[in-house]
Short mmCIF file of C-alpha atoms in Angstrom, two decimals:
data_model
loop_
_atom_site.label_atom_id
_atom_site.label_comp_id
_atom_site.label_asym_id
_atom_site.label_seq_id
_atom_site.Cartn_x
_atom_site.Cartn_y
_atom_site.Cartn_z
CA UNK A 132 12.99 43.35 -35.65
CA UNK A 133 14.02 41.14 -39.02
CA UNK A 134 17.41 39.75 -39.58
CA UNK A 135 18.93 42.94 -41.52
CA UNK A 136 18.42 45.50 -38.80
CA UNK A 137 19.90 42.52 -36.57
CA UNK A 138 22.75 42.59 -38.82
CA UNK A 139 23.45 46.34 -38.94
CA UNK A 140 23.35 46.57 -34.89
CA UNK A 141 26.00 43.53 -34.59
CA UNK A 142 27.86 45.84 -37.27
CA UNK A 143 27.87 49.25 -35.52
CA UNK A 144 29.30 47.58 -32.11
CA UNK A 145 33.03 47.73 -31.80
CA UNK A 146 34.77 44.60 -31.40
CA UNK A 147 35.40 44.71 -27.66
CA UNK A 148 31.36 45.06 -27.54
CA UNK A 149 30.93 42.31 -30.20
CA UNK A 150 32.84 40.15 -28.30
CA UNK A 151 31.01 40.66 -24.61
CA UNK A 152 28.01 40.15 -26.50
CA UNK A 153 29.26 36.48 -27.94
CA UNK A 154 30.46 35.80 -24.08
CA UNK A 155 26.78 36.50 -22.94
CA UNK A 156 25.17 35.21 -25.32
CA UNK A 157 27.00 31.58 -25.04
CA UNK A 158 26.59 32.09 -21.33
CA UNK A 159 23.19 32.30 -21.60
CA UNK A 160 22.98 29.57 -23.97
CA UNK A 161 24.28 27.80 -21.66
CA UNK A 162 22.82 28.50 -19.00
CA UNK A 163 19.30 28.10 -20.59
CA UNK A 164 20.50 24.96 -21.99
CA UNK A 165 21.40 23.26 -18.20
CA UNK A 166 17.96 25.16 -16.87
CA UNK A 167 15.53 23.63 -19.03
CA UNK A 168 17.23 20.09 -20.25
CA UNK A 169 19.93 18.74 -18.54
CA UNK A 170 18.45 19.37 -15.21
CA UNK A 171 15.02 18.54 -15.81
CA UNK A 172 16.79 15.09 -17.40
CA UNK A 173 18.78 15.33 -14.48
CA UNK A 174 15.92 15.11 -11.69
CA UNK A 175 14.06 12.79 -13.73
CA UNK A 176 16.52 10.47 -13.74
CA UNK A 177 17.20 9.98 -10.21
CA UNK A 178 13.70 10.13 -9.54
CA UNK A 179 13.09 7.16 -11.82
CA UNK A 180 16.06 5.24 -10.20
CA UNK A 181 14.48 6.56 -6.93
CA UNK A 182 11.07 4.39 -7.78
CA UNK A 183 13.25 1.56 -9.71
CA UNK A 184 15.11 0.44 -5.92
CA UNK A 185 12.11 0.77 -4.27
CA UNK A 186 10.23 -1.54 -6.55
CA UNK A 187 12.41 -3.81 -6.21
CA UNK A 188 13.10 -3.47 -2.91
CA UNK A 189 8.60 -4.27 -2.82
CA UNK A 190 9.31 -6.86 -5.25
CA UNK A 191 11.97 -8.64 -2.78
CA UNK A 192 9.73 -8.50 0.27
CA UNK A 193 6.78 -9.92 -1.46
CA UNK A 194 8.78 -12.71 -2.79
CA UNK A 195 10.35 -13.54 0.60
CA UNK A 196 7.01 -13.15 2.53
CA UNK A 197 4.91 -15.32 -0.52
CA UNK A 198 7.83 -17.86 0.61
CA UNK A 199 7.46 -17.87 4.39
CA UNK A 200 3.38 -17.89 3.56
CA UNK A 201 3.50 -21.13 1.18
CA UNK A 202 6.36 -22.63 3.75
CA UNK A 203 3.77 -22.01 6.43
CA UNK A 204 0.74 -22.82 4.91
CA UNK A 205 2.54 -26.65 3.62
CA UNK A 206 3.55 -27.14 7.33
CA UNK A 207 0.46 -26.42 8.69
CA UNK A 208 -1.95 -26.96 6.20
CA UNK A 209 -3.20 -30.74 7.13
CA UNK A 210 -3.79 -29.28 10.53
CA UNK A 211 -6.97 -29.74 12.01
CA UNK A 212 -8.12 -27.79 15.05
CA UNK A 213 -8.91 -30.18 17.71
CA UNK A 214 -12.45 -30.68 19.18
CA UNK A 215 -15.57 -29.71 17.31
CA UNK A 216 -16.54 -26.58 15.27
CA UNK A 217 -18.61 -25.16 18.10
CA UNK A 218 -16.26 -26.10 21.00
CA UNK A 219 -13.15 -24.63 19.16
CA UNK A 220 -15.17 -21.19 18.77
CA UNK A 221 -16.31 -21.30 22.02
CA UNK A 222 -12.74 -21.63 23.08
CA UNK A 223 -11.12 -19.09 21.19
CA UNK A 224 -14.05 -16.84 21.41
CA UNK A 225 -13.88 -17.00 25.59
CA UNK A 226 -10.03 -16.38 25.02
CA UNK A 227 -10.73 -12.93 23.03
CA UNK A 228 -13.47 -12.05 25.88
CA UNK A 229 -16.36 -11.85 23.43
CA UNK A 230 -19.76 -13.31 24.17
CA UNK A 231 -21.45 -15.06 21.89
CA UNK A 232 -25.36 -14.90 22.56
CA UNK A 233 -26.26 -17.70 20.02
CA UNK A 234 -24.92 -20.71 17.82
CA UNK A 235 -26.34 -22.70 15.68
CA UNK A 236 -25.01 -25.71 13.68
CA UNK A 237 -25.68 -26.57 10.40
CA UNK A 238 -23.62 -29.54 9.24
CA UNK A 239 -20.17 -28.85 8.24
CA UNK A 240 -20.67 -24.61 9.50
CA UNK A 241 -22.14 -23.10 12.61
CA UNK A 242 -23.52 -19.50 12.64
CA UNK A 243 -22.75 -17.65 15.92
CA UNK A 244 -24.75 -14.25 16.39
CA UNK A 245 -22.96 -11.61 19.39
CA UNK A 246 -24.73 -8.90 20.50
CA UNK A 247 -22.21 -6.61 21.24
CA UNK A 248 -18.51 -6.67 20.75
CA UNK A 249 -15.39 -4.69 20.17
CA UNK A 250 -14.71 -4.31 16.36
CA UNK A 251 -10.56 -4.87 17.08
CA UNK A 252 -11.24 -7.76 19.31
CA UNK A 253 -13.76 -9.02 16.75
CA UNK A 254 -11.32 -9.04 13.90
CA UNK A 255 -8.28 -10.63 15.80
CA UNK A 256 -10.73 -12.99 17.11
CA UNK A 257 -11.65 -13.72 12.92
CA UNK A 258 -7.77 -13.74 12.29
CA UNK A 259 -6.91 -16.53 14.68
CA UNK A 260 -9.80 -18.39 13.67
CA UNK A 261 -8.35 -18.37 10.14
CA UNK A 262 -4.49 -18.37 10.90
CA UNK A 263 -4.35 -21.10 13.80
CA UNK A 264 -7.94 -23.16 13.97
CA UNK A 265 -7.66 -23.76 10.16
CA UNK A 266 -11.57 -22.17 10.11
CA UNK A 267 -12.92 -19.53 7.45
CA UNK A 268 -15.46 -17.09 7.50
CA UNK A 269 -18.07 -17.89 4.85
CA UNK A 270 -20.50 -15.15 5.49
CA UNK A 271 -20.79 -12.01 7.83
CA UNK A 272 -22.96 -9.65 8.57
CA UNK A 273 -22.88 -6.56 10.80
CA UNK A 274 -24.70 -3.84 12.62
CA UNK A 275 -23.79 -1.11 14.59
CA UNK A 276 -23.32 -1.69 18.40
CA UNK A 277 -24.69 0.49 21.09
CA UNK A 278 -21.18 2.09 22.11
CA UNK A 279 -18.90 3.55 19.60
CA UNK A 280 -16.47 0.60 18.64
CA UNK A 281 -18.55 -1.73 18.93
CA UNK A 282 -20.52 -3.80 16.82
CA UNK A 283 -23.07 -6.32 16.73
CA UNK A 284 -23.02 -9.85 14.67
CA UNK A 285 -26.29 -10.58 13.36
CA UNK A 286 -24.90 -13.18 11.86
CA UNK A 287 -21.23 -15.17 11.38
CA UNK A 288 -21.18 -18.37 9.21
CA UNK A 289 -17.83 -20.42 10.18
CA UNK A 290 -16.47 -23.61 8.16
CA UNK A 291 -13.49 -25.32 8.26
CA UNK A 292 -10.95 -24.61 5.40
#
């Protein structure tokens, strides 16, 4: 269909008909128009201001909880744990309930080997160690334990921070 036989079919509609057909036309201009622009535009937009809050909502709570970290960390970080290295992981060990089968010092870090223990008790066990005793873990290494869960220390290597 080229533009002259477009011409001669606009030309043998009546006026009432030419005019329905410029109503429908714009309508569907518009309508395609709004369908695939404005509300793609539309969508897009809110979902960018969508990720923008919560971005900076992220961005607020790492900047308040990097605060209360280095406000902790200045208070407490001259703190020493009191007794020796092997006493205070005996102590905090026996709170968590885990066994320790062997420990061996080696001048400023002990290993401690466990034959079996929980995996959850193991890591909140590590967590204190790190968060309240002022210790770190400077090597680990793990096997499977005999029950699921569990897991067996072949060998921990503790230091003060």
């Amino acid at each position: 269909m080229d533009l002259s036989s477009i011409k001669a079919w606009w030309q043998g509609l009546n006026l009432r008909e030419q005019w329905l057909v410029s109503i429908l036309g714009t309508f569907i201009s518009v309508f395609l128009l709004y369908s695939f622009i404005w509300q793609p535009l539309n969508e897009n937009l809110i979902k960018t201001e969508q990720k923008v809050a919560s971005r900076q909502a992220l961005l607020t709570w790492v900047t308040d909880n990097t605060a209360r970290y280095k406000r902790v960390e200045s208070t407490s970080g001259g703190k020493k744990s009191n007794g020796s290295l092997s006493s205070v992981i005996n102590r905090t060990a026996n709170k968590q309930q885990l066994t320790i089968t062997r420990m061996q010092t080696q001048g400023d870090t002990v290993q401690v080997w466990l034959d079996s223990a929980p995996f959850t008790q193991l890591l909140f066990w590590l967590e204190n160690m790190a968060n309240n005793e002022n210790l770190q873990v400077l090597a680990i290494d793990l096997a499977e334990g005999k029950n699921q869960g569990e897991v067996r220390v072949r060998r921990l290597q503790l230091a003060r921070k």
